[in-house]
């Protein structure tokens, strides 16, 4: 995760991430039914081969969403 790479320890397990290409939001509360990722799986725990279910962007193509 580009700008967030050094902050993995600071990102909570409920943090949501948005794809920079198609704006798909990965929400840990929902998981990812396309990849059979169960609800409750933090973004940091997604497999290295995981990609956006809409456009196939890799994990490093996602940005941390703020909670505001």
N, CA, C and O atoms as a Maestro MAE file, in Angstrom:
{
 s_m_m2io_version
 :::
 2.0.0
}

f_m_ct {
 s_m_title
 :::
 protein
 m_atom[272] {
  # First column is atom index #
  i_m_mmod_type
  r_m_x_coord
  r_m_y_coord
  r_m_z_coord
  i_m_residue_number
  s_m_chain_name
  s_m_pdb_residue_name
  s_m_pdb_atom_name
  i_m_atomic_number
  :::
  1 25 0.850 -1.164 0.000 1 A "UNK " " N  " 7
  2 3 0.000 0.000 0.000 1 A "UNK " " CA " 6
  3 2 0.893 1.223 0.000 1 A "UNK " " C  " 6
  4 15 1.550 1.489 1.006 1 A "UNK " " O  " 8
  5 25 0.944 1.958 -1.055 2 A "UNK " " N  " 7
  6 3 1.900 3.041 -1.235 2 A "UNK " " CA " 6
  7 2 2.152 3.889 -0.006 2 A "UNK " " C  " 6
  8 15 3.033 3.568 0.792 2 A "UNK " " O  " 8
  9 25 1.410 4.949 0.164 3 A "UNK " " N  " 7
  10 3 1.669 5.912 1.236 3 A "UNK " " CA " 6
  11 2 1.419 5.311 2.607 3 A "UNK " " C  " 6
  12 15 1.946 5.807 3.603 3 A "UNK " " O  " 8
  13 25 0.639 4.269 2.674 4 A "UNK " " N  " 7
  14 3 0.289 3.691 3.959 4 A "UNK " " CA " 6
  15 2 1.210 2.550 4.371 4 A "UNK " " C  " 6
  16 15 1.044 2.000 5.460 4 A "UNK " " O  " 8
  17 25 2.164 2.184 3.543 5 A "UNK " " N  " 7
  18 3 2.989 1.008 3.786 5 A "UNK " " CA " 6
  19 2 3.689 1.040 5.134 5 A "UNK " " C  " 6
  20 15 3.785 0.003 5.790 5 A "UNK " " O  " 8
  21 25 4.176 2.180 5.566 6 A "UNK " " N  " 7
  22 3 4.867 2.260 6.835 6 A "UNK " " CA " 6
  23 2 3.941 2.413 8.016 6 A "UNK " " C  " 6
  24 15 4.410 2.493 9.151 6 A "UNK " " O  " 8
  25 25 2.640 2.457 7.788 7 A "UNK " " N  " 7
  26 3 1.685 2.705 8.849 7 A "UNK " " CA " 6
  27 2 0.821 1.490 9.167 7 A "UNK " " C  " 6
  28 15 -0.212 1.630 9.821 7 A "UNK " " O  " 8
  29 25 1.218 0.304 8.719 8 A "UNK " " N  " 7
  30 3 0.388 -0.882 8.920 8 A "UNK " " CA " 6
  31 2 -0.025 -1.062 10.377 8 A "UNK " " C  " 6
  32 15 -1.159 -1.453 10.652 8 A "UNK " " O  " 8
  33 25 0.884 -0.782 11.313 9 A "UNK " " N  " 7
  34 3 0.562 -0.943 12.723 9 A "UNK " " CA " 6
  35 2 -0.417 0.088 13.231 9 A "UNK " " C  " 6
  36 15 -1.020 -0.111 14.285 9 A "UNK " " O  " 8
  37 25 -0.595 1.185 12.514 10 A "UNK " " N  " 7
  38 3 -1.484 2.258 12.933 10 A "UNK " " CA " 6
  39 2 -2.879 2.127 12.339 10 A "UNK " " C  " 6
  40 15 -3.800 2.821 12.770 10 A "UNK " " O  " 8
  41 25 -3.045 1.262 11.373 11 A "UNK " " N  " 7
  42 3 -4.329 1.101 10.693 11 A "UNK " " CA " 6
  43 2 -5.135 0.026 11.421 11 A "UNK " " C  " 6
  44 15 -4.691 -1.113 11.562 11 A "UNK " " O  " 8
  45 25 -6.316 0.406 11.875 12 A "UNK " " N  " 7
  46 3 -7.167 -0.522 12.620 12 A "UNK " " CA " 6
  47 2 -7.757 -1.603 11.730 12 A "UNK " " C  " 6
  48 15 -7.794 -1.457 10.508 12 A "UNK " " O  " 8
  49 25 -8.219 -2.688 12.342 13 A "UNK " " N  " 7
  50 3 -8.772 -3.811 11.576 13 A "UNK " " CA " 6
  51 2 -10.074 -3.487 10.852 13 A "UNK " " C  " 6
  52 15 -10.470 -4.218 9.944 13 A "UNK " " O  " 8
  53 25 -10.745 -2.403 11.239 14 A "UNK " " N  " 7
  54 3 -12.006 -2.027 10.591 14 A "UNK " " CA " 6
  55 2 -11.807 -0.984 9.506 14 A "UNK " " C  " 6
  56 15 -12.783 -0.513 8.921 14 A "UNK " " O  " 8
  57 25 -10.547 -0.608 9.219 15 A "UNK " " N  " 7
  58 3 -10.268 0.414 8.213 15 A "UNK " " CA " 6
  59 2 -10.745 -0.026 6.838 15 A "UNK " " C  " 6
  60 15 -10.555 -1.174 6.436 15 A "UNK " " O  " 8
  61 25 -11.366 0.901 6.126 16 A "UNK " " N  " 7
  62 3 -11.853 0.646 4.772 16 A "UNK " " CA " 6
  63 2 -10.863 1.223 3.767 16 A "UNK " " C  " 6
  64 15 -10.227 2.245 4.025 16 A "UNK " " O  " 8
  65 25 -10.739 0.558 2.618 17 A "UNK " " N  " 7
  66 3 -9.817 0.983 1.570 17 A "UNK " " CA " 6
  67 2 -10.565 1.103 0.253 17 A "UNK " " C  " 6
  68 15 -11.475 0.328 -0.039 17 A "UNK " " O  " 8
  69 25 -10.157 2.103 -0.545 18 A "UNK " " N  " 7
  70 3 -10.819 2.364 -1.821 18 A "UNK " " CA " 6
  71 2 -9.847 2.171 -2.979 18 A "UNK " " C  " 6
  72 15 -8.703 2.624 -2.927 18 A "UNK " " O  " 8
  73 25 -10.314 1.497 -4.015 19 A "UNK " " N  " 7
  74 3 -9.519 1.278 -5.221 19 A "UNK " " CA " 6
  75 2 -9.294 2.613 -5.933 19 A "UNK " " C  " 6
  76 15 -10.231 3.388 -6.125 19 A "UNK " " O  " 8
  77 25 -8.048 2.872 -6.320 20 A "UNK " " N  " 7
  78 3 -7.714 4.118 -7.021 20 A "UNK " " CA " 6
  79 2 -8.207 4.113 -8.465 20 A "UNK " " C  " 6
  80 15 -8.260 5.168 -9.097 20 A "UNK " " O  " 8
  81 25 -8.563 2.962 -8.992 21 A "UNK " " N  " 7
  82 3 -8.977 2.873 -10.395 21 A "UNK " " CA " 6
  83 2 -10.506 2.956 -10.537 21 A "UNK " " C  " 6
  84 15 -11.013 3.782 -11.295 21 A "UNK " " O  " 8
  85 25 -11.228 2.110 -9.815 22 A "UNK " " N  " 7
  86 3 -12.685 2.039 -10.009 22 A "UNK " " CA " 6
  87 2 -13.501 2.487 -8.794 22 A "UNK " " C  " 6
  88 15 -14.731 2.487 -8.833 22 A "UNK " " O  " 8
  89 25 -12.818 2.863 -7.730 23 A "UNK " " N  " 7
  90 3 -13.451 3.357 -6.504 23 A "UNK " " CA " 6
  91 2 -14.201 2.294 -5.708 23 A "UNK " " C  " 6
  92 15 -14.988 2.631 -4.824 23 A "UNK " " O  " 8
  93 25 -13.974 1.039 -6.002 24 A "UNK " " N  " 7
  94 3 -14.562 -0.020 -5.180 24 A "UNK " " CA " 6
  95 2 -14.014 0.116 -3.757 24 A "UNK " " C  " 6
  96 15 -12.822 0.358 -3.569 24 A "UNK " " O  " 8
  97 25 -14.875 -0.039 -2.772 25 A "UNK " " N  " 7
  98 3 -14.449 0.058 -1.378 25 A "UNK " " CA " 6
  99 2 -14.405 -1.338 -0.766 25 A "UNK " " C  " 6
  100 15 -15.390 -2.075 -0.786 25 A "UNK " " O  " 8
  101 25 -13.227 -1.687 -0.217 26 A "UNK " " N  " 7
  102 3 -13.132 -2.926 0.557 26 A "UNK " " CA " 6
  103 2 -13.478 -2.577 1.993 26 A "UNK " " C  " 6
  104 15 -12.787 -1.791 2.640 26 A "UNK " " O  " 8
  105 25 -14.558 -3.173 2.481 27 A "UNK " " N  " 7
  106 3 -15.014 -2.962 3.858 27 A "UNK " " CA " 6
  107 2 -14.858 -4.281 4.602 27 A "UNK " " C  " 6
  108 15 -15.519 -5.262 4.263 27 A "UNK " " O  " 8
  109 25 -13.985 -4.318 5.621 28 A "UNK " " N  " 7
  110 3 -13.775 -5.570 6.351 28 A "UNK " " CA " 6
  111 2 -15.054 -6.144 6.955 28 A "UNK " " C  " 6
  112 15 -15.172 -7.358 7.119 28 A "UNK " " O  " 8
  113 25 -16.006 -5.285 7.284 29 A "UNK " " N  " 7
  114 3 -17.269 -5.765 7.861 29 A "UNK " " CA " 6
  115 2 -18.035 -6.631 6.859 29 A "UNK " " C  " 6
  116 15 -18.818 -7.495 7.253 29 A "UNK " " O  " 8
  117 25 -17.808 -6.400 5.572 30 A "UNK " " N  " 7
  118 3 -18.499 -7.158 4.524 30 A "UNK " " CA " 6
  119 2 -17.645 -8.276 3.934 30 A "UNK " " C  " 6
  120 15 -18.184 -9.249 3.407 30 A "UNK " " O  " 8
  121 25 -16.319 -8.152 4.016 31 A "UNK " " N  " 7
  122 3 -15.453 -9.128 3.361 31 A "UNK " " CA " 6
  123 2 -15.534 -8.960 1.851 31 A "UNK " " C  " 6
  124 15 -15.813 -7.868 1.358 31 A "UNK " " O  " 8
  125 25 -15.294 -10.029 1.126 32 A "UNK " " N  " 7
  126 3 -15.348 -9.995 -0.341 32 A "UNK " " CA " 6
  127 2 -15.892 -11.321 -0.846 32 A "UNK " " C  " 6
  128 15 -15.158 -12.306 -0.931 32 A "UNK " " O  " 8
  129 25 -17.189 -11.350 -1.185 33 A "UNK " " N  " 7
  130 3 -17.784 -12.614 -1.650 33 A "UNK " " CA " 6
  131 2 -17.173 -13.136 -2.954 33 A "UNK " " C  " 6
  132 15 -17.160 -14.345 -3.184 33 A "UNK " " O  " 8
  133 25 -16.670 -12.243 -3.809 34 A "UNK " " N  " 7
  134 3 -16.066 -12.678 -5.072 34 A "UNK " " CA " 6
  135 2 -14.841 -13.550 -4.801 34 A "UNK " " C  " 6
  136 15 -14.655 -14.589 -5.434 34 A "UNK " " O  " 8
  137 25 -14.009 -13.115 -3.853 35 A "UNK " " N  " 7
  138 3 -12.787 -13.845 -3.500 35 A "UNK " " CA " 6
  139 2 -13.017 -14.808 -2.318 35 A "UNK " " C  " 6
  140 15 -12.070 -15.429 -1.835 35 A "UNK " " O  " 8
  141 25 -14.251 -14.929 -1.863 36 A "UNK " " N  " 7
  142 3 -14.608 -15.787 -0.727 36 A "UNK " " CA " 6
  143 2 -13.824 -15.394 0.531 36 A "UNK " " C  " 6
  144 15 -13.334 -16.247 1.270 36 A "UNK " " O  " 8
  145 25 -13.718 -14.057 0.756 37 A "UNK " " N  " 7
  146 3 -13.083 -13.520 1.956 37 A "UNK " " CA " 6
  147 2 -14.204 -13.291 2.967 37 A "UNK " " C  " 6
  148 15 -15.133 -12.533 2.688 37 A "UNK " " O  " 8
  149 25 -14.134 -13.927 4.131 38 A "UNK " " N  " 7
  150 3 -15.228 -13.803 5.099 38 A "UNK " " CA " 6
  151 2 -15.299 -12.415 5.737 38 A "UNK " " C  " 6
  152 15 -14.279 -11.740 5.875 38 A "UNK " " O  " 8
  153 25 -16.503 -11.991 6.124 39 A "UNK " " N  " 7
  154 3 -16.644 -10.739 6.861 39 A "UNK " " CA " 6
  155 2 -15.745 -10.751 8.100 39 A "UNK " " C  " 6
  156 15 -15.539 -11.789 8.729 39 A "UNK " " O  " 8
  157 25 -15.221 -9.580 8.430 40 A "UNK " " N  " 7
  158 3 -14.341 -9.463 9.578 40 A "UNK " " CA " 6
  159 2 -12.867 -9.575 9.223 40 A "UNK " " C  " 6
  160 15 -12.021 -9.507 10.115 40 A "UNK " " O  " 8
  161 25 -12.532 -9.744 7.943 41 A "UNK " " N  " 7
  162 3 -11.137 -9.875 7.519 41 A "UNK " " CA " 6
  163 2 -10.552 -8.490 7.242 41 A "UNK " " C  " 6
  164 15 -10.980 -7.824 6.300 41 A "UNK " " O  " 8
  165 25 -9.576 -8.042 8.049 42 A "UNK " " N  " 7
  166 3 -8.950 -6.738 7.805 42 A "UNK " " CA " 6
  167 2 -8.204 -6.725 6.464 42 A "UNK " " C  " 6
  168 15 -7.756 -7.764 5.979 42 A "UNK " " O  " 8
  169 25 -8.084 -5.537 5.882 43 A "UNK " " N  " 7
  170 3 -7.384 -5.389 4.609 43 A "UNK " " CA " 6
  171 2 -5.971 -5.956 4.689 43 A "UNK " " C  " 6
  172 15 -5.503 -6.599 3.749 43 A "UNK " " O  " 8
  173 25 -5.296 -5.723 5.802 44 A "UNK " " N  " 7
  174 3 -3.915 -6.201 5.970 44 A "UNK " " CA " 6
  175 2 -3.822 -7.726 5.937 44 A "UNK " " C  " 6
  176 15 -2.761 -8.275 5.641 44 A "UNK " " O  " 8
  177 25 -4.925 -8.412 6.238 45 A "UNK " " N  " 7
  178 3 -4.923 -9.874 6.260 45 A "UNK " " CA " 6
  179 2 -5.377 -10.510 4.948 45 A "UNK " " C  " 6
  180 15 -5.446 -11.734 4.843 45 A "UNK " " O  " 8
  181 25 -5.686 -9.685 3.952 46 A "UNK " " N  " 7
  182 3 -6.054 -10.249 2.646 46 A "UNK " " CA " 6
  183 2 -4.836 -10.944 2.048 46 A "UNK " " C  " 6
  184 15 -3.709 -10.500 2.268 46 A "UNK " " O  " 8
  185 25 -5.038 -12.018 1.301 47 A "UNK " " N  " 7
  186 3 -3.900 -12.707 0.680 47 A "UNK " " CA " 6
  187 2 -3.153 -11.781 -0.281 47 A "UNK " " C  " 6
  188 15 -3.744 -10.868 -0.857 47 A "UNK " " O  " 8
  189 25 -1.865 -12.019 -0.448 48 A "UNK " " N  " 7
  190 3 -1.045 -11.188 -1.338 48 A "UNK " " CA " 6
  191 2 -1.557 -11.188 -2.770 48 A "UNK " " C  " 6
  192 15 -1.376 -10.206 -3.489 48 A "UNK " " O  " 8
  193 25 -2.193 -12.273 -3.193 49 A "UNK " " N  " 7
  194 3 -2.688 -12.369 -4.570 49 A "UNK " " CA " 6
  195 2 -4.069 -11.739 -4.762 49 A "UNK " " C  " 6
  196 15 -4.587 -11.708 -5.878 49 A "UNK " " O  " 8
  197 25 -4.669 -11.233 -3.670 50 A "UNK " " N  " 7
  198 3 -5.995 -10.610 -3.759 50 A "UNK " " CA " 6
  199 2 -5.924 -9.380 -4.649 50 A "UNK " " C  " 6
  200 15 -4.920 -8.667 -4.657 50 A "UNK " " O  " 8
  201 25 -6.987 -9.136 -5.395 51 A "UNK " " N  " 7
  202 3 -7.086 -7.927 -6.216 51 A "UNK " " CA " 6
  203 2 -8.532 -7.440 -6.193 51 A "UNK " " C  " 6
  204 15 -9.436 -8.146 -5.746 51 A "UNK " " O  " 8
  205 25 -8.726 -6.234 -6.678 52 A "UNK " " N  " 7
  206 3 -10.058 -5.635 -6.700 52 A "UNK " " CA " 6
  207 2 -11.026 -6.547 -7.467 52 A "UNK " " C  " 6
  208 15 -10.729 -6.960 -8.589 52 A "UNK " " O  " 8
  209 25 -12.169 -6.858 -6.871 53 A "UNK " " N  " 7
  210 3 -13.121 -7.725 -7.561 53 A "UNK " " CA " 6
  211 2 -13.784 -7.061 -8.772 53 A "UNK " " C  " 6
  212 15 -14.400 -7.745 -9.589 53 A "UNK " " O  " 8
  213 25 -13.663 -5.738 -8.895 54 A "UNK " " N  " 7
  214 3 -14.267 -5.044 -10.039 54 A "UNK " " CA " 6
  215 2 -13.304 -4.851 -11.204 54 A "UNK " " C  " 6
  216 15 -13.693 -4.992 -12.363 54 A "UNK " " O  " 8
  217 25 -12.028 -4.524 -10.894 55 A "UNK " " N  " 7
  218 3 -11.122 -4.150 -11.991 55 A "UNK " " CA " 6
  219 2 -9.753 -4.833 -11.917 55 A "UNK " " C  " 6
  220 15 -8.887 -4.554 -12.747 55 A "UNK " " O  " 8
  221 25 -9.545 -5.709 -10.955 56 A "UNK " " N  " 7
  222 3 -8.313 -6.497 -10.806 56 A "UNK " " CA " 6
  223 2 -7.082 -5.685 -10.385 56 A "UNK " " C  " 6
  224 15 -5.956 -6.162 -10.530 56 A "UNK " " O  " 8
  225 25 -7.278 -4.468 -9.867 57 A "UNK " " N  " 7
  226 3 -6.153 -3.699 -9.330 57 A "UNK " " CA " 6
  227 2 -5.601 -4.432 -8.109 57 A "UNK " " C  " 6
  228 15 -6.364 -4.971 -7.307 57 A "UNK " " O  " 8
  229 25 -4.287 -4.450 -7.971 58 A "UNK " " N  " 7
  230 3 -3.659 -5.132 -6.838 58 A "UNK " " CA " 6
  231 2 -3.824 -4.329 -5.552 58 A "UNK " " C  " 6
  232 15 -4.249 -3.174 -5.582 58 A "UNK " " O  " 8
  233 25 -3.486 -4.945 -4.430 59 A "UNK " " N  " 7
  234 3 -3.660 -4.318 -3.118 59 A "UNK " " CA " 6
  235 2 -2.961 -2.965 -3.007 59 A "UNK " " C  " 6
  236 15 -3.459 -2.072 -2.322 59 A "UNK " " O  " 8
  237 25 -1.824 -2.802 -3.664 60 A "UNK " " N  " 7
  238 3 -1.112 -1.526 -3.565 60 A "UNK " " CA " 6
  239 2 -1.808 -0.410 -4.335 60 A "UNK " " C  " 6
  240 15 -1.361 0.737 -4.296 60 A "UNK " " O  " 8
  241 25 -2.886 -0.726 -5.028 61 A "UNK " " N  " 7
  242 3 -3.677 0.266 -5.729 61 A "UNK " " CA " 6
  243 2 -4.865 0.757 -4.920 61 A "UNK " " C  " 6
  244 15 -5.786 1.360 -5.470 61 A "UNK " " O  " 8
  245 25 -4.850 0.503 -3.624 62 A "UNK " " N  " 7
  246 3 -5.938 0.930 -2.736 62 A "UNK " " CA " 6
  247 2 -5.442 1.993 -1.777 62 A "UNK " " C  " 6
  248 15 -4.288 1.975 -1.348 62 A "UNK " " O  " 8
  249 25 -6.338 2.930 -1.442 63 A "UNK " " N  " 7
  250 3 -6.022 4.007 -0.514 63 A "UNK " " CA " 6
  251 2 -6.893 3.894 0.735 63 A "UNK " " C  " 6
  252 15 -8.057 3.501 0.655 63 A "UNK " " O  " 8
  253 25 -6.333 4.234 1.865 64 A "UNK " " N  " 7
  254 3 -7.052 4.226 3.122 64 A "UNK " " CA " 6
  255 2 -8.112 5.317 3.111 64 A "UNK " " C  " 6
  256 15 -7.816 6.471 2.802 64 A "UNK " " O  " 8
  257 25 -9.355 4.954 3.449 65 A "UNK " " N  " 7
  258 3 -10.441 5.945 3.551 65 A "UNK " " CA " 6
  259 2 -10.443 6.505 4.964 65 A "UNK " " C  " 6
  260 15 -10.272 5.772 5.938 65 A "UNK " " O  " 8
  261 25 -10.639 7.805 5.062 66 A "UNK " " N  " 7
  262 3 -10.744 8.403 6.391 66 A "UNK " " CA " 6
  263 2 -12.151 8.171 6.918 66 A "UNK " " C  " 6
  264 15 -13.083 7.923 6.153 66 A "UNK " " O  " 8
  265 25 -12.286 8.254 8.209 67 A "UNK " " N  " 7
  266 3 -13.588 8.005 8.836 67 A "UNK " " CA " 6
  267 2 -14.442 9.254 8.990 67 A "UNK " " C  " 6
  268 15 -15.484 9.201 9.644 67 A "UNK " " O  " 8
  269 25 -14.023 10.400 8.392 68 A "UNK " " N  " 7
  270 3 -14.814 11.602 8.610 68 A "UNK " " CA " 6
  271 2 -16.049 11.646 7.805 68 A "UNK " " C  " 6
  272 15 -16.810 12.609 7.895 68 A "UNK " " O  " 8
  :::
 }
 m_bond[271] {
  # First column is bond index #
  i_m_from
  i_m_to
  i_m_order
  :::
  1 1 2 1
  2 2 3 1
  3 3 4 2
  4 3 5 1
  5 5 6 1
  6 6 7 1
  7 7 8 2
  8 7 9 1
  9 9 10 1
  10 10 11 1
  11 11 12 2
  12 11 13 1
  13 13 14 1
  14 14 15 1
  15 15 16 2
  16 15 17 1
  17 17 18 1
  18 18 19 1
  19 19 20 2
  20 19 21 1
  21 21 22 1
  22 22 23 1
  23 23 24 2
  24 23 25 1
  25 25 26 1
  26 26 27 1
  27 27 28 2
  28 27 29 1
  29 29 30 1
  30 30 31 1
  31 31 32 2
  32 31 33 1
  33 33 34 1
  34 34 35 1
  35 35 36 2
  36 35 37 1
  37 37 38 1
  38 38 39 1
  39 39 40 2
  40 39 41 1
  41 41 42 1
  42 42 43 1
  43 43 44 2
  44 43 45 1
  45 45 46 1
  46 46 47 1
  47 47 48 2
  48 47 49 1
  49 49 50 1
  50 50 51 1
  51 51 52 2
  52 51 53 1
  53 53 54 1
  54 54 55 1
  55 55 56 2
  56 55 57 1
  57 57 58 1
  58 58 59 1
  59 59 60 2
  60 59 61 1
  61 61 62 1
  62 62 63 1
  63 63 64 2
  64 63 65 1
  65 65 66 1
  66 66 67 1
  67 67 68 2
  68 67 69 1
  69 69 70 1
  70 70 71 1
  71 71 72 2
  72 71 73 1
  73 73 74 1
  74 74 75 1
  75 75 76 2
  76 75 77 1
  77 77 78 1
  78 78 79 1
  79 79 80 2
  80 79 81 1
  81 81 82 1
  82 82 83 1
  83 83 84 2
  84 83 85 1
  85 85 86 1
  86 86 87 1
  87 87 88 2
  88 87 89 1
  89 89 90 1
  90 90 91 1
  91 91 92 2
  92 91 93 1
  93 93 94 1
  94 94 95 1
  95 95 96 2
  96 95 97 1
  97 97 98 1
  98 98 99 1
  99 99 100 2
  100 99 101 1
  101 101 102 1
  102 102 103 1
  103 103 104 2
  104 103 105 1
  105 105 106 1
  106 106 107 1
  107 107 108 2
  108 107 109 1
  109 109 110 1
  110 110 111 1
  111 111 112 2
  112 111 113 1
  113 113 114 1
  114 114 115 1
  115 115 116 2
  116 115 117 1
  117 117 118 1
  118 118 119 1
  119 119 120 2
  120 119 121 1
  121 121 122 1
  122 122 123 1
  123 123 124 2
  124 123 125 1
  125 125 126 1
  126 126 127 1
  127 127 128 2
  128 127 129 1
  129 129 130 1
  130 130 131 1
  131 131 132 2
  132 131 133 1
  133 133 134 1
  134 134 135 1
  135 135 136 2
  136 135 137 1
  137 137 138 1
  138 138 139 1
  139 139 140 2
  140 139 141 1
  141 141 142 1
  142 142 143 1
  143 143 144 2
  144 143 145 1
  145 145 146 1
  146 146 147 1
  147 147 148 2
  148 147 149 1
  149 149 150 1
  150 150 151 1
  151 151 152 2
  152 151 153 1
  153 153 154 1
  154 154 155 1
  155 155 156 2
  156 155 157 1
  157 157 158 1
  158 158 159 1
  159 159 160 2
  160 159 161 1
  161 161 162 1
  162 162 163 1
  163 163 164 2
  164 163 165 1
  165 165 166 1
  166 166 167 1
  167 167 168 2
  168 167 169 1
  169 169 170 1
  170 170 171 1
  171 171 172 2
  172 171 173 1
  173 173 174 1
  174 174 175 1
  175 175 176 2
  176 175 177 1
  177 177 178 1
  178 178 179 1
  179 179 180 2
  180 179 181 1
  181 181 182 1
  182 182 183 1
  183 183 184 2
  184 183 185 1
  185 185 186 1
  186 186 187 1
  187 187 188 2
  188 187 189 1
  189 189 190 1
  190 190 191 1
  191 191 192 2
  192 191 193 1
  193 193 194 1
  194 194 195 1
  195 195 196 2
  196 195 197 1
  197 197 198 1
  198 198 199 1
  199 199 200 2
  200 199 201 1
  201 201 202 1
  202 202 203 1
  203 203 204 2
  204 203 205 1
  205 205 206 1
  206 206 207 1
  207 207 208 2
  208 207 209 1
  209 209 210 1
  210 210 211 1
  211 211 212 2
  212 211 213 1
  213 213 214 1
  214 214 215 1
  215 215 216 2
  216 215 217 1
  217 217 218 1
  218 218 219 1
  219 219 220 2
  220 219 221 1
  221 221 222 1
  222 222 223 1
  223 223 224 2
  224 223 225 1
  225 225 226 1
  226 226 227 1
  227 227 228 2
  228 227 229 1
  229 229 230 1
  230 230 231 1
  231 231 232 2
  232 231 233 1
  233 233 234 1
  234 234 235 1
  235 235 236 2
  236 235 237 1
  237 237 238 1
  238 238 239 1
  239 239 240 2
  240 239 241 1
  241 241 242 1
  242 242 243 1
  243 243 244 2
  244 243 245 1
  245 245 246 1
  246 246 247 1
  247 247 248 2
  248 247 249 1
  249 249 250 1
  250 250 251 1
  251 251 252 2
  252 251 253 1
  253 253 254 1
  254 254 255 1
  255 255 256 2
  256 255 257 1
  257 257 258 1
  258 258 259 1
  259 259 260 2
  260 259 261 1
  261 261 262 1
  262 262 263 1
  263 263 264 2
  264 263 265 1
  265 265 266 1
  266 266 267 1
  267 267 268 2
  268 267 269 1
  269 269 270 1
  270 270 271 1
  271 271 272 2
  :::
 }
}
